[in-house]
Amino acid sequence: ALLSGTDPAAIPRRAVGLTALPLSFSQRQLWFLDQ
């Protein structure tokens, strides 16, 4: 959220089927680092 400059509250949270969402390379890196 900080990198994209968007409000985190405006981003829909999808816990179910999260792995099915297409992620960019940087998003996958951030997800991996966050685990």
Tab-separated table of C-alpha atoms in Angstrom:
chain	number	residue	atom	x	y	z
A	1	ALA	CA	0.000	0.000	0.000
A	2	LEU	CA	2.839	2.348	0.779
A	3	LEU	CA	4.593	1.627	-2.505
A	4	SER	CA	1.482	2.000	-4.651
A	5	GLY	CA	0.280	5.076	-2.820
A	6	THR	CA	-3.231	3.688	-2.404
A	7	ASP	CA	-5.352	3.476	0.718
A	8	PRO	CA	-5.113	-0.060	2.163
A	9	ALA	CA	-8.773	0.157	3.147
A	10	ALA	CA	-9.692	0.566	-0.525
A	11	ILE	CA	-8.024	-2.720	-1.449
A	12	PRO	CA	-10.446	-5.663	-1.239
A	13	ARG	CA	-9.156	-8.473	0.950
A	14	ARG	CA	-9.717	-11.919	-0.548
A	15	ALA	CA	-8.651	-14.688	1.815
A	16	VAL	CA	-10.544	-17.377	-0.091
A	17	GLY	CA	-8.989	-18.220	-3.449
A	18	LEU	CA	-6.115	-15.854	-2.825
A	19	THR	CA	-3.652	-18.065	-4.691
A	20	ALA	CA	-5.862	-17.870	-7.786
A	21	LEU	CA	-5.349	-14.113	-8.079
A	22	PRO	CA	-2.811	-13.051	-10.706
A	23	LEU	CA	0.162	-11.379	-9.056
A	24	SER	CA	2.941	-9.383	-10.632
A	25	PHE	CA	6.549	-10.388	-10.009
A	26	SER	CA	6.991	-7.644	-7.407
A	27	GLN	CA	3.738	-8.606	-5.683
A	28	ARG	CA	4.919	-12.220	-5.418
A	29	GLN	CA	8.210	-11.011	-3.958
A	30	LEU	CA	6.422	-8.859	-1.371
A	31	TRP	CA	4.078	-11.732	-0.512
A	32	PHE	CA	7.015	-14.102	-0.091
A	33	LEU	CA	8.906	-11.652	2.108
A	34	ASP	CA	5.776	-11.079	4.176
A	35	GLN	CA	5.362	-14.794	4.934
